[in-house]
Amino acid sequence: MAALRAGLLTRALTKGKTPRICEIVLGTRAASGGSKDILPGPYPKTPEEREAAAKKYNMTLEDYQPFPDDGQGHGDYPMLPDRSQHERDPWYQWDHPDLRRNWGEPMHYDFDMYIRNRVDTSPSPVDWRTMRNTLLGFLGFMVLMFGLGEMFPSYQPVAPKQYPYNNLYLERGGDPEKQPEPVTHYEI
Amino acid sequence: MANYKEAPLATRPKTLDPAEYFNLSPEYRRSEEDRAALRSRLKRQYLLQLNNPHRQELIEDPALTRWIHARGKNVYPNFRPTAKTSLLGGLFGVLPLFVLYFVFKTDRDKREAKMKAGTYERPYKLST
């Protein structure tokens, strides 16, 4: 029994997939919950693996296209076209109408980005290039004009403010007995 | 249907696509039938569970479980350090640390030197 436990522990430590406490202690696991073979796995290398993966994801074999195997961690998850849920038929009776999705349908890898509150890939009135050029042109023009305005300012001529009563001699705390020197703001 | 124009900002529905109706090859028809069969089987499975009067729990969606597993637990086991992944990791994980350190350090050292020399203009008033 101790040897069994030691064996299980070493297996747990070396294999990387740690079984839960019940598995380590008893060598068993619960029968409830889904089985592990419906979950995604590594990239399919042989045609049989591809068929099994297509069947697992409820897709036909020609539709099933996994992500390219460049080590970025997609595994065998299918690569669906990048279309947002905005583009789906609004009048069809979906199982989940707000998500415009049926039960069991394979979800896009970025499904939470393509929901109807977020990114929309519907066709735009003008193509993207024109939109981008218009936006950048407008922003560039505004930046240019503001820059020129900073370099060559143009406004009404101003002068320092002129105060009466000899430059407010008394209000500024000048001696009332003394005669202040006269201050004139004009020239004739 | 000949003069149907899509609503602006909407994709043309599949049922109004002329390619669906004219000059169909048997392979195309076959594949469409397969897809429709898959969809109808899933629909049937869902509706059986939905309309089951004795059901008291949530209808679990295995496609959702797979999606969550793929994005959460399936990334690290399938990660491989390649040129591209190492470059991305270095660019987004390692480089910002050094770049930000140098940027902040030089900016603050300059400000400190100015303060010591007495030439620093405070941008905001510290007191009334």
PDB file of N, CA and C in Angstrom, chain A residues 33-34 38-43 56-60 62-63 69-77 83 86-89 92-96 101-112 120-125, chain B residues 7-13 15 27-28 30-32 34-36 38-39 41-43 45-47 49-50 59-72 74-82 84-85 88:
ATOM      1  N   GLY A  33     -19.353  14.209 -14.051  1.00  0.00           N
ATOM      2  CA  GLY A  33     -18.722  15.194 -14.923  1.00  0.00           C
ATOM      3  C   GLY A  33     -18.398  14.589 -16.273  1.00  0.00           C
ATOM      4  N   GLY A  34     -18.013  15.438 -17.228  1.00  0.00           N
ATOM      5  CA  GLY A  34     -17.720  14.965 -18.570  1.00  0.00           C
ATOM      6  C   GLY A  34     -16.448  14.140 -18.596  1.00  0.00           C
ATOM      7  N   ILE A  38     -13.625  14.510 -24.508  1.00  0.00           N
ATOM      8  CA  ILE A  38     -14.325  15.544 -25.264  1.00  0.00           C
ATOM      9  C   ILE A  38     -13.576  16.864 -25.194  1.00  0.00           C
ATOM     10  N   LEU A  39     -12.494  16.914 -24.396  1.00  0.00           N
ATOM     11  CA  LEU A  39     -11.786  18.182 -24.230  1.00  0.00           C
ATOM     12  C   LEU A  39     -10.750  18.344 -25.334  1.00  0.00           C
ATOM     13  N   PRO A  40     -10.333  19.583 -25.603  1.00  0.00           N
ATOM     14  CA  PRO A  40      -9.311  19.794 -26.639  1.00  0.00           C
ATOM     15  C   PRO A  40      -7.989  19.162 -26.240  1.00  0.00           C
ATOM     16  N   GLY A  41      -7.190  18.831 -27.220  1.00  0.00           N
ATOM     17  CA  GLY A  41      -5.912  18.181 -26.966  1.00  0.00           C
ATOM     18  C   GLY A  41      -4.839  18.784 -27.833  1.00  0.00           C
ATOM     19  N   PRO A  42      -3.749  18.043 -28.044  1.00  0.00           N
ATOM     20  CA  PRO A  42      -2.647  18.582 -28.844  1.00  0.00           C
ATOM     21  C   PRO A  42      -2.982  18.571 -30.333  1.00  0.00           C
ATOM     22  N   TYR A  43      -2.117  19.190 -31.104  1.00  0.00           N
ATOM     23  CA  TYR A  43      -2.307  19.333 -32.538  1.00  0.00           C
ATOM     24  C   TYR A  43      -2.416  17.945 -33.193  1.00  0.00           C
ATOM     25  N   LYS A  56     -15.042  15.169 -32.665  1.00  0.00           N
ATOM     26  CA  LYS A  56     -15.171  15.694 -31.303  1.00  0.00           C
ATOM     27  C   LYS A  56     -15.790  17.080 -31.311  1.00  0.00           C
ATOM     28  N   TYR A  57     -15.370  17.910 -32.271  1.00  0.00           N
ATOM     29  CA  TYR A  57     -15.854  19.284 -32.305  1.00  0.00           C
ATOM     30  C   TYR A  57     -17.156  19.441 -33.078  1.00  0.00           C
ATOM     31  N   ASN A  58     -17.803  18.340 -33.460  1.00  0.00           N
ATOM     32  CA  ASN A  58     -19.059  18.398 -34.222  1.00  0.00           C
ATOM     33  C   ASN A  58     -18.901  19.179 -35.506  1.00  0.00           C
ATOM     34  N   MET A  59     -17.835  18.894 -36.250  1.00  0.00           N
ATOM     35  CA  MET A  59     -17.638  19.533 -37.547  1.00  0.00           C
ATOM     36  C   MET A  59     -17.376  18.451 -38.582  1.00  0.00           C
ATOM     37  N   THR A  60     -17.668  18.785 -39.854  1.00  0.00           N
ATOM     38  CA  THR A  60     -17.322  17.841 -40.924  1.00  0.00           C
ATOM     39  C   THR A  60     -15.820  17.898 -41.162  1.00  0.00           C
ATOM     40  N   GLU A  62     -14.014  18.241 -43.804  1.00  0.00           N
ATOM     41  CA  GLU A  62     -13.434  19.282 -44.659  1.00  0.00           C
ATOM     42  C   GLU A  62     -13.540  20.653 -44.015  1.00  0.00           C
ATOM     43  N   ASP A  63     -14.511  20.845 -43.101  1.00  0.00           N
ATOM     44  CA  ASP A  63     -14.610  22.137 -42.410  1.00  0.00           C
ATOM     45  C   ASP A  63     -13.546  22.277 -41.347  1.00  0.00           C
ATOM     46  N   ASP A  69       0.524  24.776 -36.462  1.00  0.00           N
ATOM     47  CA  ASP A  69       1.224  24.280 -35.281  1.00  0.00           C
ATOM     48  C   ASP A  69       2.501  25.072 -35.062  1.00  0.00           C
ATOM     49  N   ASP A  70       2.377  26.314 -34.535  1.00  0.00           N
ATOM     50  CA  ASP A  70       3.586  27.101 -34.312  1.00  0.00           C
ATOM     51  C   ASP A  70       3.901  27.253 -32.836  1.00  0.00           C
ATOM     52  N   GLY A  71       3.369  26.371 -32.005  1.00  0.00           N
ATOM     53  CA  GLY A  71       3.745  26.387 -30.600  1.00  0.00           C
ATOM     54  C   GLY A  71       3.115  27.487 -29.786  1.00  0.00           C
ATOM     55  N   GLN A  72       2.069  28.132 -30.308  1.00  0.00           N
ATOM     56  CA  GLN A  72       1.466  29.223 -29.553  1.00  0.00           C
ATOM     57  C   GLN A  72       0.382  28.753 -28.609  1.00  0.00           C
ATOM     58  N   GLY A  73       0.123  27.448 -28.572  1.00  0.00           N
ATOM     59  CA  GLY A  73      -0.772  26.922 -27.543  1.00  0.00           C
ATOM     60  C   GLY A  73      -2.202  26.721 -27.973  1.00  0.00           C
ATOM     61  N   HIS A  74      -2.490  26.679 -29.299  1.00  0.00           N
ATOM     62  CA  HIS A  74      -3.876  26.457 -29.708  1.00  0.00           C
ATOM     63  C   HIS A  74      -4.255  24.987 -29.646  1.00  0.00           C
ATOM     64  N   GLY A  75      -3.290  24.083 -29.843  1.00  0.00           N
ATOM     65  CA  GLY A  75      -3.623  22.662 -29.820  1.00  0.00           C
ATOM     66  C   GLY A  75      -4.417  22.277 -31.048  1.00  0.00           C
ATOM     67  N   ASP A  76      -5.487  21.489 -30.836  1.00  0.00           N
ATOM     68  CA  ASP A  76      -6.265  21.050 -31.989  1.00  0.00           C
ATOM     69  C   ASP A  76      -7.560  21.833 -32.143  1.00  0.00           C
ATOM     70  N   TYR A  77      -7.665  22.982 -31.511  1.00  0.00           N
ATOM     71  CA  TYR A  77      -8.892  23.759 -31.606  1.00  0.00           C
ATOM     72  C   TYR A  77      -9.081  24.240 -33.042  1.00  0.00           C
ATOM     73  N   ARG A  83     -15.652  35.888 -38.323  1.00  0.00           N
ATOM     74  CA  ARG A  83     -16.871  36.650 -38.563  1.00  0.00           C
ATOM     75  C   ARG A  83     -17.522  36.920 -37.222  1.00  0.00           C
ATOM     76  N   HIS A  86     -22.481  39.715 -35.144  1.00  0.00           N
ATOM     77  CA  HIS A  86     -23.349  40.710 -35.786  1.00  0.00           C
ATOM     78  C   HIS A  86     -23.801  40.242 -37.153  1.00  0.00           C
ATOM     79  N   GLU A  87     -22.930  39.441 -37.806  1.00  0.00           N
ATOM     80  CA  GLU A  87     -23.219  39.099 -39.192  1.00  0.00           C
ATOM     81  C   GLU A  87     -24.191  37.945 -39.326  1.00  0.00           C
ATOM     82  N   ARG A  88     -24.553  37.312 -38.204  1.00  0.00           N
ATOM     83  CA  ARG A  88     -25.431  36.144 -38.323  1.00  0.00           C
ATOM     84  C   ARG A  88     -26.881  36.576 -38.484  1.00  0.00           C
ATOM     85  N   ASP A  89     -27.673  35.659 -39.036  1.00  0.00           N
ATOM     86  CA  ASP A  89     -29.053  35.969 -39.368  1.00  0.00           C
ATOM     87  C   ASP A  89     -29.838  36.394 -38.130  1.00  0.00           C
ATOM     88  N   TYR A  92     -33.338  34.056 -37.677  1.00  0.00           N
ATOM     89  CA  TYR A  92     -33.372  32.614 -37.435  1.00  0.00           C
ATOM     90  C   TYR A  92     -33.569  32.358 -35.946  1.00  0.00           C
ATOM     91  N   GLN A  93     -34.239  31.230 -35.619  1.00  0.00           N
ATOM     92  CA  GLN A  93     -34.504  30.919 -34.214  1.00  0.00           C
ATOM     93  C   GLN A  93     -33.303  30.244 -33.595  1.00  0.00           C
ATOM     94  N   TRP A  94     -32.328  31.054 -33.136  1.00  0.00           N
ATOM     95  CA  TRP A  94     -31.170  30.465 -32.494  1.00  0.00           C
ATOM     96  C   TRP A  94     -31.550  29.893 -31.142  1.00  0.00           C
ATOM     97  N   ASP A  95     -30.765  28.937 -30.646  1.00  0.00           N
ATOM     98  CA  ASP A  95     -30.999  28.411 -29.300  1.00  0.00           C
ATOM     99  C   ASP A  95     -30.675  29.461 -28.256  1.00  0.00           C
ATOM    100  N   HIS A  96     -29.630  30.238 -28.504  1.00  0.00           N
ATOM    101  CA  HIS A  96     -29.287  31.348 -27.608  1.00  0.00           C
ATOM    102  C   HIS A  96     -29.375  32.620 -28.428  1.00  0.00           C
ATOM    103  N   ARG A 101     -26.301  31.902 -31.469  1.00  0.00           N
ATOM    104  CA  ARG A 101     -25.532  30.663 -31.542  1.00  0.00           C
ATOM    105  C   ARG A 101     -26.431  29.515 -31.156  1.00  0.00           C
ATOM    106  N   ASN A 102     -26.196  28.350 -31.778  1.00  0.00           N
ATOM    107  CA  ASN A 102     -26.943  27.155 -31.411  1.00  0.00           C
ATOM    108  C   ASN A 102     -26.148  26.337 -30.409  1.00  0.00           C
ATOM    109  N   TRP A 103     -26.865  25.486 -29.668  1.00  0.00           N
ATOM    110  CA  TRP A 103     -26.220  24.620 -28.689  1.00  0.00           C
ATOM    111  C   TRP A 103     -25.282  23.663 -29.395  1.00  0.00           C
ATOM    112  N   GLY A 104     -24.102  23.459 -28.850  1.00  0.00           N
ATOM    113  CA  GLY A 104     -23.188  22.480 -29.422  1.00  0.00           C
ATOM    114  C   GLY A 104     -22.396  22.975 -30.611  1.00  0.00           C
ATOM    115  N   GLU A 105     -22.651  24.196 -31.064  1.00  0.00           N
ATOM    116  CA  GLU A 105     -21.926  24.710 -32.230  1.00  0.00           C
ATOM    117  C   GLU A 105     -20.509  25.072 -31.810  1.00  0.00           C
ATOM    118  N   PRO A 106     -19.487  24.744 -32.600  1.00  0.00           N
ATOM    119  CA  PRO A 106     -18.115  25.083 -32.177  1.00  0.00           C
ATOM    120  C   PRO A 106     -17.939  26.592 -32.086  1.00  0.00           C
ATOM    121  N   MET A 107     -17.359  27.038 -30.971  1.00  0.00           N
ATOM    122  CA  MET A 107     -17.215  28.473 -30.740  1.00  0.00           C
ATOM    123  C   MET A 107     -15.903  28.952 -31.322  1.00  0.00           C
ATOM    124  N   HIS A 108     -15.925  30.180 -31.832  1.00  0.00           N
ATOM    125  CA  HIS A 108     -14.702  30.787 -32.330  1.00  0.00           C
ATOM    126  C   HIS A 108     -13.723  30.954 -31.172  1.00  0.00           C
ATOM    127  N   TYR A 109     -12.436  30.887 -31.457  1.00  0.00           N
ATOM    128  CA  TYR A 109     -11.439  31.024 -30.386  1.00  0.00           C
ATOM    129  C   TYR A 109     -11.558  32.365 -29.681  1.00  0.00           C
ATOM    130  N   ASP A 110     -11.945  33.414 -30.469  1.00  0.00           N
ATOM    131  CA  ASP A 110     -12.144  34.742 -29.879  1.00  0.00           C
ATOM    132  C   ASP A 110     -13.620  35.058 -29.785  1.00  0.00           C
ATOM    133  N   PHE A 111     -14.412  34.082 -29.358  1.00  0.00           N
ATOM    134  CA  PHE A 111     -15.861  34.271 -29.337  1.00  0.00           C
ATOM    135  C   PHE A 111     -16.261  35.469 -28.499  1.00  0.00           C
ATOM    136  N   ASP A 112     -15.583  35.648 -27.345  1.00  0.00           N
ATOM    137  CA  ASP A 112     -16.015  36.741 -26.469  1.00  0.00           C
ATOM    138  C   ASP A 112     -15.683  38.103 -27.058  1.00  0.00           C
ATOM    139  N   ASP A 120     -17.332  44.182 -34.455  1.00  0.00           N
ATOM    140  CA  ASP A 120     -18.272  43.910 -35.531  1.00  0.00           C
ATOM    141  C   ASP A 120     -17.507  43.822 -36.833  1.00  0.00           C
ATOM    142  N   THR A 121     -17.641  42.696 -37.532  1.00  0.00           N
ATOM    143  CA  THR A 121     -16.920  42.557 -38.800  1.00  0.00           C
ATOM    144  C   THR A 121     -17.835  42.747 -39.992  1.00  0.00           C
ATOM    145  N   SER A 122     -19.000  43.359 -39.790  1.00  0.00           N
ATOM    146  CA  SER A 122     -19.921  43.583 -40.921  1.00  0.00           C
ATOM    147  C   SER A 122     -19.261  44.469 -41.951  1.00  0.00           C
ATOM    148  N   PRO A 123     -19.679  44.361 -43.220  1.00  0.00           N
ATOM    149  CA  PRO A 123     -19.080  45.211 -44.243  1.00  0.00           C
ATOM    150  C   PRO A 123     -19.366  46.685 -43.969  1.00  0.00           C
ATOM    151  N   SER A 124     -18.388  47.525 -44.227  1.00  0.00           N
ATOM    152  CA  SER A 124     -18.516  48.959 -43.983  1.00  0.00           C
ATOM    153  C   SER A 124     -18.908  49.650 -45.287  1.00  0.00           C
ATOM    154  N   PRO A 125     -19.465  50.870 -45.215  1.00  0.00           N
ATOM    155  CA  PRO A 125     -19.920  51.543 -46.442  1.00  0.00           C
ATOM    156  C   PRO A 125     -18.789  51.815 -47.410  1.00  0.00           C
TER     157      PRO A 125
ATOM    158  N   ALA B   7     -28.734  44.789 -47.704  1.00  0.00           N
ATOM    159  CA  ALA B   7     -28.876  45.989 -46.888  1.00  0.00           C
ATOM    160  C   ALA B   7     -27.479  46.515 -46.593  1.00  0.00           C
ATOM    161  N   PRO B   8     -27.302  47.840 -46.554  1.00  0.00           N
ATOM    162  CA  PRO B   8     -25.951  48.348 -46.257  1.00  0.00           C
ATOM    163  C   PRO B   8     -25.525  47.901 -44.867  1.00  0.00           C
ATOM    164  N   LEU B   9     -24.258  47.658 -44.698  1.00  0.00           N
ATOM    165  CA  LEU B   9     -23.672  47.230 -43.424  1.00  0.00           C
ATOM    166  C   LEU B   9     -24.144  45.840 -43.008  1.00  0.00           C
ATOM    167  N   ALA B  10     -24.650  45.027 -43.936  1.00  0.00           N
ATOM    168  CA  ALA B  10     -25.051  43.670 -43.580  1.00  0.00           C
ATOM    169  C   ALA B  10     -24.470  42.713 -44.605  1.00  0.00           C
ATOM    170  N   THR B  11     -24.123  41.504 -44.148  1.00  0.00           N
ATOM    171  CA  THR B  11     -23.649  40.498 -45.105  1.00  0.00           C
ATOM    172  C   THR B  11     -24.850  39.856 -45.772  1.00  0.00           C
ATOM    173  N   ARG B  12     -24.626  39.370 -46.981  1.00  0.00           N
ATOM    174  CA  ARG B  12     -25.709  38.705 -47.700  1.00  0.00           C
ATOM    175  C   ARG B  12     -25.992  37.377 -47.017  1.00  0.00           C
ATOM    176  N   PRO B  13     -27.262  37.078 -46.686  1.00  0.00           N
ATOM    177  CA  PRO B  13     -27.562  35.798 -46.037  1.00  0.00           C
ATOM    178  C   PRO B  13     -27.253  34.633 -46.967  1.00  0.00           C
ATOM    179  N   THR B  15     -28.860  32.001 -47.622  1.00  0.00           N
ATOM    180  CA  THR B  15     -29.979  31.500 -48.421  1.00  0.00           C
ATOM    181  C   THR B  15     -30.245  32.365 -49.637  1.00  0.00           C
ATOM    182  N   GLU B  27     -20.611  16.968 -54.880  1.00  0.00           N
ATOM    183  CA  GLU B  27     -19.805  17.005 -53.654  1.00  0.00           C
ATOM    184  C   GLU B  27     -20.274  18.133 -52.745  1.00  0.00           C
ATOM    185  N   TYR B  28     -20.593  19.283 -53.385  1.00  0.00           N
ATOM    186  CA  TYR B  28     -21.052  20.415 -52.580  1.00  0.00           C
ATOM    187  C   TYR B  28     -22.356  20.085 -51.880  1.00  0.00           C
ATOM    188  N   ARG B  30     -23.413  17.140 -51.124  1.00  0.00           N
ATOM    189  CA  ARG B  30     -23.138  16.131 -50.103  1.00  0.00           C
ATOM    190  C   ARG B  30     -22.634  16.791 -48.827  1.00  0.00           C
ATOM    191  N   SER B  31     -21.659  17.703 -48.990  1.00  0.00           N
ATOM    192  CA  SER B  31     -21.087  18.336 -47.805  1.00  0.00           C
ATOM    193  C   SER B  31     -22.138  19.189 -47.088  1.00  0.00           C
ATOM    194  N   GLU B  32     -22.995  19.872 -47.883  1.00  0.00           N
ATOM    195  CA  GLU B  32     -24.057  20.659 -47.238  1.00  0.00           C
ATOM    196  C   GLU B  32     -25.006  19.761 -46.473  1.00  0.00           C
ATOM    197  N   ASP B  34     -24.259  16.892 -45.118  1.00  0.00           N
ATOM    198  CA  ASP B  34     -23.580  16.437 -43.898  1.00  0.00           C
ATOM    199  C   ASP B  34     -23.669  17.484 -42.809  1.00  0.00           C
ATOM    200  N   ARG B  35     -23.405  18.736 -43.219  1.00  0.00           N
ATOM    201  CA  ARG B  35     -23.452  19.807 -42.223  1.00  0.00           C
ATOM    202  C   ARG B  35     -24.844  19.950 -41.645  1.00  0.00           C
ATOM    203  N   ALA B  36     -25.844  19.866 -42.547  1.00  0.00           N
ATOM    204  CA  ALA B  36     -27.224  20.003 -42.064  1.00  0.00           C
ATOM    205  C   ALA B  36     -27.576  18.861 -41.130  1.00  0.00           C
ATOM    206  N   LEU B  38     -25.500  17.213 -39.149  1.00  0.00           N
ATOM    207  CA  LEU B  38     -24.854  17.497 -37.862  1.00  0.00           C
ATOM    208  C   LEU B  38     -25.669  18.497 -37.073  1.00  0.00           C
ATOM    209  N   ARG B  39     -26.064  19.582 -37.758  1.00  0.00           N
ATOM    210  CA  ARG B  39     -26.788  20.644 -37.072  1.00  0.00           C
ATOM    211  C   ARG B  39     -28.104  20.138 -36.522  1.00  0.00           C
ATOM    212  N   ARG B  41     -28.881  17.096 -35.727  1.00  0.00           N
ATOM    213  CA  ARG B  41     -28.689  16.186 -34.591  1.00  0.00           C
ATOM    214  C   ARG B  41     -28.449  16.968 -33.317  1.00  0.00           C
ATOM    215  N   LEU B  42     -27.614  18.024 -33.414  1.00  0.00           N
ATOM    216  CA  LEU B  42     -27.353  18.845 -32.232  1.00  0.00           C
ATOM    217  C   LEU B  42     -28.626  19.527 -31.761  1.00  0.00           C
ATOM    218  N   LYS B  43     -29.406  20.023 -32.741  1.00  0.00           N
ATOM    219  CA  LYS B  43     -30.645  20.702 -32.385  1.00  0.00           C
ATOM    220  C   LYS B  43     -31.579  19.751 -31.666  1.00  0.00           C
ATOM    221  N   GLN B  45     -30.797  17.052 -29.981  1.00  0.00           N
ATOM    222  CA  GLN B  45     -30.293  16.748 -28.641  1.00  0.00           C
ATOM    223  C   GLN B  45     -30.630  17.885 -27.676  1.00  0.00           C
ATOM    224  N   TYR B  46     -30.463  19.112 -28.164  1.00  0.00           N
ATOM    225  CA  TYR B  46     -30.738  20.250 -27.292  1.00  0.00           C
ATOM    226  C   TYR B  46     -32.212  20.330 -26.940  1.00  0.00           C
ATOM    227  N   LEU B  47     -33.074  20.168 -27.958  1.00  0.00           N
ATOM    228  CA  LEU B  47     -34.500  20.334 -27.697  1.00  0.00           C
ATOM    229  C   LEU B  47     -35.043  19.222 -26.819  1.00  0.00           C
ATOM    230  N   GLN B  49     -33.418  17.830 -24.404  1.00  0.00           N
ATOM    231  CA  GLN B  49     -33.089  18.193 -23.027  1.00  0.00           C
ATOM    232  C   GLN B  49     -33.900  19.383 -22.548  1.00  0.00           C
ATOM    233  N   LEU B  50     -34.129  20.354 -23.482  1.00  0.00           N
ATOM    234  CA  LEU B  50     -34.817  21.572 -23.072  1.00  0.00           C
ATOM    235  C   LEU B  50     -36.249  21.290 -22.669  1.00  0.00           C
ATOM    236  N   ILE B  59     -28.628  22.794 -18.755  1.00  0.00           N
ATOM    237  CA  ILE B  59     -28.179  22.005 -19.900  1.00  0.00           C
ATOM    238  C   ILE B  59     -26.730  22.358 -20.146  1.00  0.00           C
ATOM    239  N   GLU B  60     -25.853  21.384 -19.967  1.00  0.00           N
ATOM    240  CA  GLU B  60     -24.426  21.660 -20.106  1.00  0.00           C
ATOM    241  C   GLU B  60     -24.048  21.645 -21.586  1.00  0.00           C
ATOM    242  N   ASP B  61     -23.285  22.626 -22.013  1.00  0.00           N
ATOM    243  CA  ASP B  61     -22.890  22.714 -23.416  1.00  0.00           C
ATOM    244  C   ASP B  61     -21.442  22.267 -23.567  1.00  0.00           C
ATOM    245  N   PRO B  62     -21.191  21.093 -24.155  1.00  0.00           N
ATOM    246  CA  PRO B  62     -19.793  20.645 -24.269  1.00  0.00           C
ATOM    247  C   PRO B  62     -18.939  21.537 -25.142  1.00  0.00           C
ATOM    248  N   ALA B  63     -19.568  22.245 -26.113  1.00  0.00           N
ATOM    249  CA  ALA B  63     -18.767  23.150 -26.943  1.00  0.00           C
ATOM    250  C   ALA B  63     -18.224  24.289 -26.089  1.00  0.00           C
ATOM    251  N   LEU B  64     -19.029  24.760 -25.139  1.00  0.00           N
ATOM    252  CA  LEU B  64     -18.568  25.815 -24.246  1.00  0.00           C
ATOM    253  C   LEU B  64     -17.445  25.313 -23.349  1.00  0.00           C
ATOM    254  N   THR B  65     -17.627  24.070 -22.834  1.00  0.00           N
ATOM    255  CA  THR B  65     -16.575  23.482 -21.985  1.00  0.00           C
ATOM    256  C   THR B  65     -15.266  23.373 -22.750  1.00  0.00           C
ATOM    257  N   ARG B  66     -15.381  22.937 -24.011  1.00  0.00           N
ATOM    258  CA  ARG B  66     -14.163  22.802 -24.826  1.00  0.00           C
ATOM    259  C   ARG B  66     -13.515  24.152 -25.056  1.00  0.00           C
ATOM    260  N   TRP B  67     -14.325  25.181 -25.275  1.00  0.00           N
ATOM    261  CA  TRP B  67     -13.776  26.513 -25.533  1.00  0.00           C
ATOM    262  C   TRP B  67     -13.006  27.014 -24.328  1.00  0.00           C
ATOM    263  N   ILE B  68     -13.625  26.841 -23.156  1.00  0.00           N
ATOM    264  CA  ILE B  68     -12.974  27.311 -21.933  1.00  0.00           C
ATOM    265  C   ILE B  68     -11.695  26.534 -21.680  1.00  0.00           C
ATOM    266  N   HIS B  69     -11.763  25.223 -21.883  1.00  0.00           N
ATOM    267  CA  HIS B  69     -10.574  24.402 -21.670  1.00  0.00           C
ATOM    268  C   HIS B  69      -9.464  24.794 -22.630  1.00  0.00           C
ATOM    269  N   ALA B  70      -9.868  25.070 -23.908  1.00  0.00           N
ATOM    270  CA  ALA B  70      -8.852  25.408 -24.910  1.00  0.00           C
ATOM    271  C   ALA B  70      -8.148  26.706 -24.555  1.00  0.00           C
ATOM    272  N   ARG B  71      -8.907  27.680 -24.060  1.00  0.00           N
ATOM    273  CA  ARG B  71      -8.287  28.965 -23.787  1.00  0.00           C
ATOM    274  C   ARG B  71      -7.591  29.007 -22.445  1.00  0.00           C
ATOM    275  N   GLY B  72      -7.986  28.118 -21.525  1.00  0.00           N
ATOM    276  CA  GLY B  72      -7.429  28.194 -20.180  1.00  0.00           C
ATOM    277  C   GLY B  72      -6.357  27.159 -19.929  1.00  0.00           C
ATOM    278  N   ASN B  74      -5.463  24.482 -21.937  1.00  0.00           N
ATOM    279  CA  ASN B  74      -4.798  23.775 -23.026  1.00  0.00           C
ATOM    280  C   ASN B  74      -3.688  24.578 -23.654  1.00  0.00           C
ATOM    281  N   VAL B  75      -3.428  25.786 -23.130  1.00  0.00           N
ATOM    282  CA  VAL B  75      -2.430  26.631 -23.783  1.00  0.00           C
ATOM    283  C   VAL B  75      -1.030  26.198 -23.384  1.00  0.00           C
ATOM    284  N   TYR B  76      -0.785  26.070 -22.093  1.00  0.00           N
ATOM    285  CA  TYR B  76       0.570  25.744 -21.665  1.00  0.00           C
ATOM    286  C   TYR B  76       1.037  24.370 -22.139  1.00  0.00           C
ATOM    287  N   PRO B  77       0.199  23.304 -22.083  1.00  0.00           N
ATOM    288  CA  PRO B  77       0.685  22.021 -22.575  1.00  0.00           C
ATOM    289  C   PRO B  77       1.068  22.039 -24.042  1.00  0.00           C
ATOM    290  N   ASN B  78       0.436  22.939 -24.821  1.00  0.00           N
ATOM    291  CA  ASN B  78       0.761  22.961 -26.247  1.00  0.00           C
ATOM    292  C   ASN B  78       1.734  24.056 -26.599  1.00  0.00           C
ATOM    293  N   PHE B  79       2.278  24.734 -25.604  1.00  0.00           N
ATOM    294  CA  PHE B  79       3.240  25.787 -25.886  1.00  0.00           C
ATOM    295  C   PHE B  79       4.589  25.167 -26.186  1.00  0.00           C
ATOM    296  N   ARG B  80       5.237  25.719 -27.203  1.00  0.00           N
ATOM    297  CA  ARG B  80       6.585  25.242 -27.556  1.00  0.00           C
ATOM    298  C   ARG B  80       7.437  26.470 -27.773  1.00  0.00           C
ATOM    299  N   PRO B  81       8.622  26.558 -27.178  1.00  0.00           N
ATOM    300  CA  PRO B  81       9.437  27.742 -27.450  1.00  0.00           C
ATOM    301  C   PRO B  81      10.026  27.684 -28.854  1.00  0.00           C
ATOM    302  N   THR B  82       9.461  28.457 -29.763  1.00  0.00           N
ATOM    303  CA  THR B  82      10.008  28.566 -31.118  1.00  0.00           C
ATOM    304  C   THR B  82      10.575  29.974 -31.272  1.00  0.00           C
ATOM    305  N   LYS B  84       9.342  32.393 -33.047  1.00  0.00           N
ATOM    306  CA  LYS B  84       8.291  33.410 -32.971  1.00  0.00           C
ATOM    307  C   LYS B  84       7.817  33.620 -31.535  1.00  0.00           C
ATOM    308  N   THR B  85       7.561  32.516 -30.824  1.00  0.00           N
ATOM    309  CA  THR B  85       7.036  32.667 -29.465  1.00  0.00           C
ATOM    310  C   THR B  85       8.081  33.280 -28.555  1.00  0.00           C
ATOM    311  N   LEU B  88       8.153  37.025 -29.309  1.00  0.00           N
ATOM    312  CA  LEU B  88       7.002  37.720 -28.735  1.00  0.00           C
ATOM    313  C   LEU B  88       7.133  37.838 -27.219  1.00  0.00           C
TER     314      LEU B  88
END
